[in-house]
Short mmCIF file of C-alpha atoms and ligand atoms in Angstrom, two decimals:
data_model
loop_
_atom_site.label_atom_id
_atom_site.label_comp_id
_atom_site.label_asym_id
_atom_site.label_seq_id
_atom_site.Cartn_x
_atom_site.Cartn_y
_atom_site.Cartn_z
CA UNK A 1 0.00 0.00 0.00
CA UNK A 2 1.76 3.95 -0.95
CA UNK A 3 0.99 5.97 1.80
CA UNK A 4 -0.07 9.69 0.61
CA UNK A 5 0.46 12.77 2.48
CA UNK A 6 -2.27 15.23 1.35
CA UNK A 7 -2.23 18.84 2.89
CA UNK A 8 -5.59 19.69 5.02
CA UNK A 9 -8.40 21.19 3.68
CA UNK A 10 -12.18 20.31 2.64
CA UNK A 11 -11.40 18.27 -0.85
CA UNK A 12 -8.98 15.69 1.46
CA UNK A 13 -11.11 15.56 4.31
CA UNK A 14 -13.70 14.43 2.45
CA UNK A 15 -11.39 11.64 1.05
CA UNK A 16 -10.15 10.57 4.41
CA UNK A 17 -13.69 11.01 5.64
CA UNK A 18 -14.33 8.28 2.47
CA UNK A 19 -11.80 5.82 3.98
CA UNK A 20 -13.09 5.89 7.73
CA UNK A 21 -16.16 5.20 6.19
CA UNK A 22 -15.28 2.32 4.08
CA UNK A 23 -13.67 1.08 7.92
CA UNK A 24 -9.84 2.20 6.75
CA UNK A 25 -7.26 4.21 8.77
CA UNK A 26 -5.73 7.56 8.26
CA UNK A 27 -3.36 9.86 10.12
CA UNK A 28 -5.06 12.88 11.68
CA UNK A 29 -4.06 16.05 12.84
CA UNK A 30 -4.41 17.19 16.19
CA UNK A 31 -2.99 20.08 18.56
CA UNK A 32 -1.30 17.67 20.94
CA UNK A 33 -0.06 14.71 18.51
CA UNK A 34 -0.97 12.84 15.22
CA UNK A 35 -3.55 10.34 15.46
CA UNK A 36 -3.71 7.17 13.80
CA UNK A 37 -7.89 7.62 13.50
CA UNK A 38 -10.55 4.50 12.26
CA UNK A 39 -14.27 4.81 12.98
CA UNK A 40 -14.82 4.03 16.96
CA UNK A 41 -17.99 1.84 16.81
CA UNK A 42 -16.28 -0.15 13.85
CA UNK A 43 -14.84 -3.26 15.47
CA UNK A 44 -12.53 -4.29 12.60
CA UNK A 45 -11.21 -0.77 11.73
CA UNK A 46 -10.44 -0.52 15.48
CA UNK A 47 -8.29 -3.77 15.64
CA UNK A 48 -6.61 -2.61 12.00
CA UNK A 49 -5.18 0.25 14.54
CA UNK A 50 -3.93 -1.98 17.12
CA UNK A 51 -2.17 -3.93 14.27
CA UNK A 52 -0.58 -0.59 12.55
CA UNK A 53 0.42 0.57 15.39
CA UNK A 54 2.19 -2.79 17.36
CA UNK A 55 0.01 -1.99 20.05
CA UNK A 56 -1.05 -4.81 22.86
CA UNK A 57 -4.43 -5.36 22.74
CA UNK A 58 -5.51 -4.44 26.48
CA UNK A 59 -4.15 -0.50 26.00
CA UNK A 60 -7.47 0.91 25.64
CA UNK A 61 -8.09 3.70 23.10
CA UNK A 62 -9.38 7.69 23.06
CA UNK A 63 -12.37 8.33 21.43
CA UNK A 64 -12.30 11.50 19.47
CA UNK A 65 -15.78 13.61 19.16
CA UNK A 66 -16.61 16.93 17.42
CA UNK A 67 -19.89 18.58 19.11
CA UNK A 68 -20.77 17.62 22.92
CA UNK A 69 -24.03 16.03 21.82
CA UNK A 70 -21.65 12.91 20.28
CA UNK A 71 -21.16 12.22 24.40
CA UNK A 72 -24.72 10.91 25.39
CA UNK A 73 -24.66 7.55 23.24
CA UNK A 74 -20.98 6.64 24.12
CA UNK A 75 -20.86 7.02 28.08
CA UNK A 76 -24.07 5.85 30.49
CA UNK A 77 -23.06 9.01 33.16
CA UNK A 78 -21.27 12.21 32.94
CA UNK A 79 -20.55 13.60 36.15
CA UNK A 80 -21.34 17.65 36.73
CA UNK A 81 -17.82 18.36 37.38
CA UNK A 82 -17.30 16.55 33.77
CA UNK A 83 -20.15 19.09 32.43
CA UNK A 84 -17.89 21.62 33.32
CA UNK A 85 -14.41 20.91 32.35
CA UNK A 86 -16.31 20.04 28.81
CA UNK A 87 -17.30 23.96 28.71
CA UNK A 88 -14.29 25.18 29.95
CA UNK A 89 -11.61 23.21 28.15
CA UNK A 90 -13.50 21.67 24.84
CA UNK A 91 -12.76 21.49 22.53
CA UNK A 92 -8.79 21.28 23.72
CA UNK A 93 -6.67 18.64 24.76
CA UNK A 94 -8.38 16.99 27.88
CA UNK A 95 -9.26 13.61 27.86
CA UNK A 96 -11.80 12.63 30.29
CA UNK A 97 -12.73 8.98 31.21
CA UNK A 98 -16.64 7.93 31.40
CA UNK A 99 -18.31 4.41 31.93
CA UNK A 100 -18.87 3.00 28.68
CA UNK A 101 -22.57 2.91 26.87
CA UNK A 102 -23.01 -0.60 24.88
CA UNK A 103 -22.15 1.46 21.59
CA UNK A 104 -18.14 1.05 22.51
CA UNK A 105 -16.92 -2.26 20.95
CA UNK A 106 -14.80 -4.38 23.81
CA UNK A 107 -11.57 -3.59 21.35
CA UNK A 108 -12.10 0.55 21.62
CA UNK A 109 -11.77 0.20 25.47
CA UNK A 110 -9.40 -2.35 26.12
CA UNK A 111 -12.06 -4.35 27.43
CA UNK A 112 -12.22 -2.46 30.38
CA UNK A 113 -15.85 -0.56 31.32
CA UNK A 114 -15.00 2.70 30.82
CA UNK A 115 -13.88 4.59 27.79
CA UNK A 116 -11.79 7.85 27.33
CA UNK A 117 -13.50 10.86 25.28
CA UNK A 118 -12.16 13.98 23.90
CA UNK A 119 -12.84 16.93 22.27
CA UNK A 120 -10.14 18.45 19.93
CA UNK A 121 -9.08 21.46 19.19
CA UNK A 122 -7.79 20.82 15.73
CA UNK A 123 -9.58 22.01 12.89
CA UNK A 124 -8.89 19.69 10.63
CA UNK A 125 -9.34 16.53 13.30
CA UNK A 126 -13.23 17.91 13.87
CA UNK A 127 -13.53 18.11 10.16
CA UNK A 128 -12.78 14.83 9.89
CA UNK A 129 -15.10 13.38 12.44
CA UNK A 130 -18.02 15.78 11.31
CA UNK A 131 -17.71 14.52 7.87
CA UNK A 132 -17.07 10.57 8.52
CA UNK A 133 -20.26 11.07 10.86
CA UNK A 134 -18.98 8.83 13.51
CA UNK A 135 -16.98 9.16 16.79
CA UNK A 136 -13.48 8.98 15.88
CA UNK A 137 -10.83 6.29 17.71
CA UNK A 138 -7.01 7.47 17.58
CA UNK A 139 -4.28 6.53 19.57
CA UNK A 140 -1.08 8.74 18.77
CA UNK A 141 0.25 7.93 14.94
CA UNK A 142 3.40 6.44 15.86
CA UNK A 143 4.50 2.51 16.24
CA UNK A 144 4.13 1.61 19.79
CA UNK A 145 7.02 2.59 22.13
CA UNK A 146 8.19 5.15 19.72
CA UNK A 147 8.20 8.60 20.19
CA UNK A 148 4.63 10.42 19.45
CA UNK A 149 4.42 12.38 16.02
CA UNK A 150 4.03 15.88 15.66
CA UNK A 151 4.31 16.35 11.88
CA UNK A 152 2.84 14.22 9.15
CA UNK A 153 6.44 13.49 7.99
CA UNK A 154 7.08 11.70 11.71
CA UNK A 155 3.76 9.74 10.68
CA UNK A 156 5.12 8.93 7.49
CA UNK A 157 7.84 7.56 8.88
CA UNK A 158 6.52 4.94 11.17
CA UNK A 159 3.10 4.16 9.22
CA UNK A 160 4.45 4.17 5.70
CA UNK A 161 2.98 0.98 3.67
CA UNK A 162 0.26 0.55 6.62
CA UNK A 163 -2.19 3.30 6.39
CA UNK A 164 -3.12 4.54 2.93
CA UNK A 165 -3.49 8.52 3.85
CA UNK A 166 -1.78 11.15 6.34
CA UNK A 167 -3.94 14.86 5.99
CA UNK A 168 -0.89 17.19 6.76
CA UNK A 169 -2.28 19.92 9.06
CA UNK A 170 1.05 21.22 9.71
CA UNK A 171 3.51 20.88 12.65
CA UNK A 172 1.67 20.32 16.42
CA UNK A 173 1.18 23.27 18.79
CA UNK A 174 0.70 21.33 21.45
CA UNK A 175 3.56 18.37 21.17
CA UNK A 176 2.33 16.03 23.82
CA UNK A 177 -0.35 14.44 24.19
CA UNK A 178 -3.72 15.37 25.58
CA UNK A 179 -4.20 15.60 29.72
CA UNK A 180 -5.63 12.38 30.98
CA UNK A 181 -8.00 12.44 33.74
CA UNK A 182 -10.93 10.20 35.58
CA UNK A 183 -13.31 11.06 38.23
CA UNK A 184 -12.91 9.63 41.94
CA UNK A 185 -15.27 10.23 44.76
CA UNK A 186 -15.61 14.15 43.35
CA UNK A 187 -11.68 14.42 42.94
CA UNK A 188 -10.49 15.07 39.42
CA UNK A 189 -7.64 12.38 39.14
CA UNK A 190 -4.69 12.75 36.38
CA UNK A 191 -3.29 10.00 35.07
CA UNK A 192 -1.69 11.82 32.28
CA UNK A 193 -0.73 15.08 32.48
CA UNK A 194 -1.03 17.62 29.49
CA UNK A 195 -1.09 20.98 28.39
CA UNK A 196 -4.31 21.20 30.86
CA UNK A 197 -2.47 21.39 33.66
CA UNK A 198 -3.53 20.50 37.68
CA UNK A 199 -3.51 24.23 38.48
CA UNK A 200 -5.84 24.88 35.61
CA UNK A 201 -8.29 22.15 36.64
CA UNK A 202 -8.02 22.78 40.98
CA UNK A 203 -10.50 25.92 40.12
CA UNK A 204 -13.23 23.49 39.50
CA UNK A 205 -12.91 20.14 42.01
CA UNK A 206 -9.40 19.13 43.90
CA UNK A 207 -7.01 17.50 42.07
CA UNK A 208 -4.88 14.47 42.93
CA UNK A 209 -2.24 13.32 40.31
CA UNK A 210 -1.42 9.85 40.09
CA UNK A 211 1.20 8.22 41.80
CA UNK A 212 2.19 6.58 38.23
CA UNK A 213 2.97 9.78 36.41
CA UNK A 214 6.51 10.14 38.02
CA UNK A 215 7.46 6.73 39.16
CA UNK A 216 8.05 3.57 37.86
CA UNK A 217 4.96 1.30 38.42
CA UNK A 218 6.05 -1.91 39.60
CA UNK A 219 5.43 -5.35 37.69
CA UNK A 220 2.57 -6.44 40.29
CA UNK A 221 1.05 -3.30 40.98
CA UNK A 222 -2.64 -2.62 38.76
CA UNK A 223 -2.59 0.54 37.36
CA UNK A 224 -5.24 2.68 36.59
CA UNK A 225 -4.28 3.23 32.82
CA UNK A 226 -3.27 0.56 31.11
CA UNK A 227 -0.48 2.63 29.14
CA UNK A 228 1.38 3.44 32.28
CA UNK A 229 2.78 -0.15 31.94
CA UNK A 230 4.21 0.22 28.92
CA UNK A 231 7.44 0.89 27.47
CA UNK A 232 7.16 4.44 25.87
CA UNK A 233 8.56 7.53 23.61
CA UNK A 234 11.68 5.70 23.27
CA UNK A 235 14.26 6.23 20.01
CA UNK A 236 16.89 3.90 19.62
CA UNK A 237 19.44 5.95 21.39
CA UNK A 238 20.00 5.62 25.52
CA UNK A 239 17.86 8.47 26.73
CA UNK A 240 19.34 9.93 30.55
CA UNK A 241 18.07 12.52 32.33
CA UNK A 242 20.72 14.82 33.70
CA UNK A 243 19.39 16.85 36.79
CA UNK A 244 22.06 19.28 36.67
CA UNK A 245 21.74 22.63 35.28
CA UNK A 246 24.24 25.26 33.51
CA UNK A 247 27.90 24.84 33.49
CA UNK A 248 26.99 21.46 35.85
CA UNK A 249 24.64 20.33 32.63
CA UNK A 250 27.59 20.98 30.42
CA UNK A 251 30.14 19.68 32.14
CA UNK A 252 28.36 16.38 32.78
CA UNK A 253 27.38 15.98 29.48
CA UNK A 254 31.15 16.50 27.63
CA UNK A 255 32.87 14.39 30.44
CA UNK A 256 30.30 11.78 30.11
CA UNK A 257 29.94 11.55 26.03
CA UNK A 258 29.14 7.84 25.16
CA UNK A 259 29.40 7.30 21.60
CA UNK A 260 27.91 9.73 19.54
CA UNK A 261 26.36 11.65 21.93
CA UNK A 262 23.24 14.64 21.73
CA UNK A 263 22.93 16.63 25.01
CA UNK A 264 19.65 18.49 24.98
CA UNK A 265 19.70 21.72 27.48
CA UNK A 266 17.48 24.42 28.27
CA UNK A 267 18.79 27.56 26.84
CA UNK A 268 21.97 25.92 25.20
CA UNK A 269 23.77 27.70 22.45
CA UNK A 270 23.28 24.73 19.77
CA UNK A 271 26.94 24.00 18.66
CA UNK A 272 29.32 20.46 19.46
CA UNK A 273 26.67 17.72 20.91
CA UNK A 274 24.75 20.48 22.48
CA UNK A 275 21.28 21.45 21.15
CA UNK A 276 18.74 24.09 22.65
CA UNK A 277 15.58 22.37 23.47
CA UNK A 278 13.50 25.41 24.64
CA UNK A 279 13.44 27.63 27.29
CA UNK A 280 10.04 27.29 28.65
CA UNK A 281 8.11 24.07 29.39
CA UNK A 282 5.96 25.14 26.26
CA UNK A 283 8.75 25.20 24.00
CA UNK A 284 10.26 22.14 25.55
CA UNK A 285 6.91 20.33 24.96
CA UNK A 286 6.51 21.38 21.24
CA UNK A 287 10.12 20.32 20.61
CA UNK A 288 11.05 16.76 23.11
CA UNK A 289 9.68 14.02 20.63
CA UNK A 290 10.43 16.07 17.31
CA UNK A 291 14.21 15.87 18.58
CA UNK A 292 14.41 12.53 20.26
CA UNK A 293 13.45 11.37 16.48
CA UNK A 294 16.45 13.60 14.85
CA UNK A 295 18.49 12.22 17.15
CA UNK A 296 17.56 8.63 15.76
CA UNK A 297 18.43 10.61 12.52
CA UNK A 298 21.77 11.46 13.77
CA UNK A 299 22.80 8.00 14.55
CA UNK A 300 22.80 8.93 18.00
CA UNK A 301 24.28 6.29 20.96
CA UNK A 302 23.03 8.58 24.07
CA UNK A 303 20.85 11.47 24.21
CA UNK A 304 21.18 13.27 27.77
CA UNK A 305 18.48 15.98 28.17
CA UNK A 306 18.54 18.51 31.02
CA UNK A 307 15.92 17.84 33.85
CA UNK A 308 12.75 20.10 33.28
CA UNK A 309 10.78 22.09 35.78
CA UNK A 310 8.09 20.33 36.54
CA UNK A 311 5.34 23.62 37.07
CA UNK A 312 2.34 23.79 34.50
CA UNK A 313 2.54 22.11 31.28
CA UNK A 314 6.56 20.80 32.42
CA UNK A 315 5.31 18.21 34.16
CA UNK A 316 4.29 16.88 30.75
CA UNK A 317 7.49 17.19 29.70
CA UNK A 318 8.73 15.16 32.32
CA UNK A 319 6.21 12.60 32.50
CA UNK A 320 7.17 11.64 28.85
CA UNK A 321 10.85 11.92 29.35
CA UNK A 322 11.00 9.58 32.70
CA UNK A 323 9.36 6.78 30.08
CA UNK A 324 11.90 7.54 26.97
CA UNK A 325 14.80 7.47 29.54
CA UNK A 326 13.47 4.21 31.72
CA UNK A 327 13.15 6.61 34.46
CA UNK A 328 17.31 6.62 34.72
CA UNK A 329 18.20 10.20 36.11
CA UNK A 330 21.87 10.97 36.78
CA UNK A 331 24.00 13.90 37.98
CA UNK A 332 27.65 14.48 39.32
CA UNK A 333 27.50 14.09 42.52
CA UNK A 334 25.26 10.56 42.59
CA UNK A 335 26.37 7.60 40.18
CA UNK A 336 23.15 6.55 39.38
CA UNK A 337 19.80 7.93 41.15
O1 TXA B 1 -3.52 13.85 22.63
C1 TXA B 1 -3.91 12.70 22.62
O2 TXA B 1 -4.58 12.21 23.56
C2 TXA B 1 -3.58 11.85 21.37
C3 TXA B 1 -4.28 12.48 20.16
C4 TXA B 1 -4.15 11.65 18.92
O3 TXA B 1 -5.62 12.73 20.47
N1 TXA B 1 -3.95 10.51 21.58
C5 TXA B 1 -3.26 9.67 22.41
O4 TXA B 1 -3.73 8.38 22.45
O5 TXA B 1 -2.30 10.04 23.05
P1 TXA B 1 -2.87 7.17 23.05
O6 TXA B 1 -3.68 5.97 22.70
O7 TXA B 1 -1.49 7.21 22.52
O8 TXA B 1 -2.91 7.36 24.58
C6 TXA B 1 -4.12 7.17 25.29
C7 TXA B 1 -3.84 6.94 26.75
C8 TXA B 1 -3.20 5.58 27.00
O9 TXA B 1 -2.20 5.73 27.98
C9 TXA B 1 -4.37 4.75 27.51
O10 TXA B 1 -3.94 3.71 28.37
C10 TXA B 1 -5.22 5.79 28.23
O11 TXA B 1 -5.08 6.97 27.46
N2 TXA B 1 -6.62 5.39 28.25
C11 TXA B 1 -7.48 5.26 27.21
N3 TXA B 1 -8.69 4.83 27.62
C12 TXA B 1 -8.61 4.68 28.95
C13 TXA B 1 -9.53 4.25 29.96
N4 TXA B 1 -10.77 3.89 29.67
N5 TXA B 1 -9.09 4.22 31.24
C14 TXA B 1 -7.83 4.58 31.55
N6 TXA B 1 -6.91 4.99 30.65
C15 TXA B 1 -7.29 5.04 29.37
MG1 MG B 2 0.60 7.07 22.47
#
């Protein structure tokens, strides 16, 4: 199968709106990441995704509307608190988890009984589901354990031959993925943190994030996400975290060169094995998986990246760079921490 990469507008959403209704795949554009996007209530189209993608079959899917009306079939209760993070933050990049109506195939949720739903911002991506007609599945567009796409071309490059269309709607604004929460006994609980951060969404309930977004769950433990067990964002290169910062950051990074070596730092001049990844967290966030795949490019042996802050959106950032490094952070004065 050729793969084509077709730029967005009305003329190739309708032909990608064709495909999802014929039960094919196509990559989507969002604000957070690319999607890999099928028709949700189609059983087979779901499990072609699972297949494209590598993915094991119990990591549960995100179900992608375009108008809040979409909600009643899919979910049998929305909380009020729900109600309201819908009209504050749709359509945007919050994911929020609802028990399942009968309308979700057992492959769209991972079997389990409840079933993630969001809203997104992306022009293009609610073009697509208001033309196909039909609640839109998508996991992010890249082969499982990789790191996420944010242009078509990273799509491209991990779904060629497997999906016959990409719509190009340009590079992500976002970068990572959509905020991840579920309701518990009236607390708003993250399991995956976004560019909706916890201090945006402690103005409307309290907020508890989950133990799993900065440590390492262990093999017995039963997580509440089923993609918190898995091995994630990684390029082929030995991703550390260095929790140093300035001349520290530097100095670490040239006396501790493995190979070919890429040190990403915050505020860097880009010259030798250094590269700039972004001042703030939102920079940081737009750039991380874009350059963990050029360092791939690069033939890189060891990427070091300097530790983020972890305020707003950074704890994002960190979240995803814990998983591509195996949670292995390292500075001078402690051999490994
Ligand atoms: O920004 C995003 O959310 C992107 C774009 C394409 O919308 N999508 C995305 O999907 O990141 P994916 O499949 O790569 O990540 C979905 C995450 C997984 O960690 C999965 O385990 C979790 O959401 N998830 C999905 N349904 C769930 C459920 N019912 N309960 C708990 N976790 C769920
Ligand atoms: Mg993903």
């Amino acid at each position: 199968m050729n793969t084509e990469i077709l730029p967005y507008n009305l003329h190739n959403i309708k032909k990608a709106a064709d495909i999802l209704k014929n039960g094919g795949i196509v990559g989507m554009p969002t604000e957070t990441v690319y999607g890999l996007a099928a028709n949700a209530l189609n059983e087979a189209a779901v499990c072609d995704i699972f297949k494209a993608k590598g993915r094991p079959q119990d990591n549960p899917l995100i179900v992608h509307i375009s108008r809040i009306e979409m909600l009643n079939d899919l979910v049998t209760e929305i909380p009020d608190v729900a109600r309201t993070l819908a009209a504050e933050f749709w359509p945007g990049p919050l994911t929020m988890i609802f028990p399942r109506s009968d309308r979700i195939p057992d492959v769209t949720s991972g079997g389990l009984d409840t079933v993630a739903i969001r809203m997104p911002a992306s022009e293009a991506a609610r073009a697509l589901i208001d033309e196909s007609g039909c609640p839109v599945a998508a996991p992010s567009a890249n082969l499982s354990g990789s790191p996420s796409p944010t242009t078509a071309q990273h799509v491209f490059s991990d779904m060629n031959g497997r999906i016959p269309l990409i719509i190009d709607g340009g590079a992500c604004s976002c970068g990572v993925e959509s905020t991840v929460i579920c309701f518990r006994e009236g607390h708003i609980h993250i399991l995956r943190p976004g560019s909706i951060t916890a201090e945006m969404l402690s103005q409307y309930a309290d907020v508890e994030i989950d133990k799993g977004v900065c440590a390492k769950p262990s093999d017995t433990e039963k997580v509440l996400s089923p993609g918190m067990k898995y091995k994630h964002y990684s390029p082929k290169a030995n991703v550390l975290i260095v929790d140093e910062h300035g001349a520290d950051f530097t100095e670490y990074c040239t006396s501790h060169a493995v190979g070919k070596t890429i040190a990403l730092g915050i505020g860097v001049s880009t010259q030798g094995i250094f590269v700039d990844y972004g001042i703030t967290p939102e920079l940081q966030a737009q750039r991380l998986f874009s350059l963990l795949r050029e360092s791939d490019e690069m033939g890189a042996d060891t990427v070091f990246v300097e530790m983020p802050s972890t305020d707003g959106i950074g704890l994002a950032v960190y979240n995803r760079l814990l998983r591509a490094a195996g949670f292995e952070v390292v500075g001078n004065d402690k051999a490994d921490r």
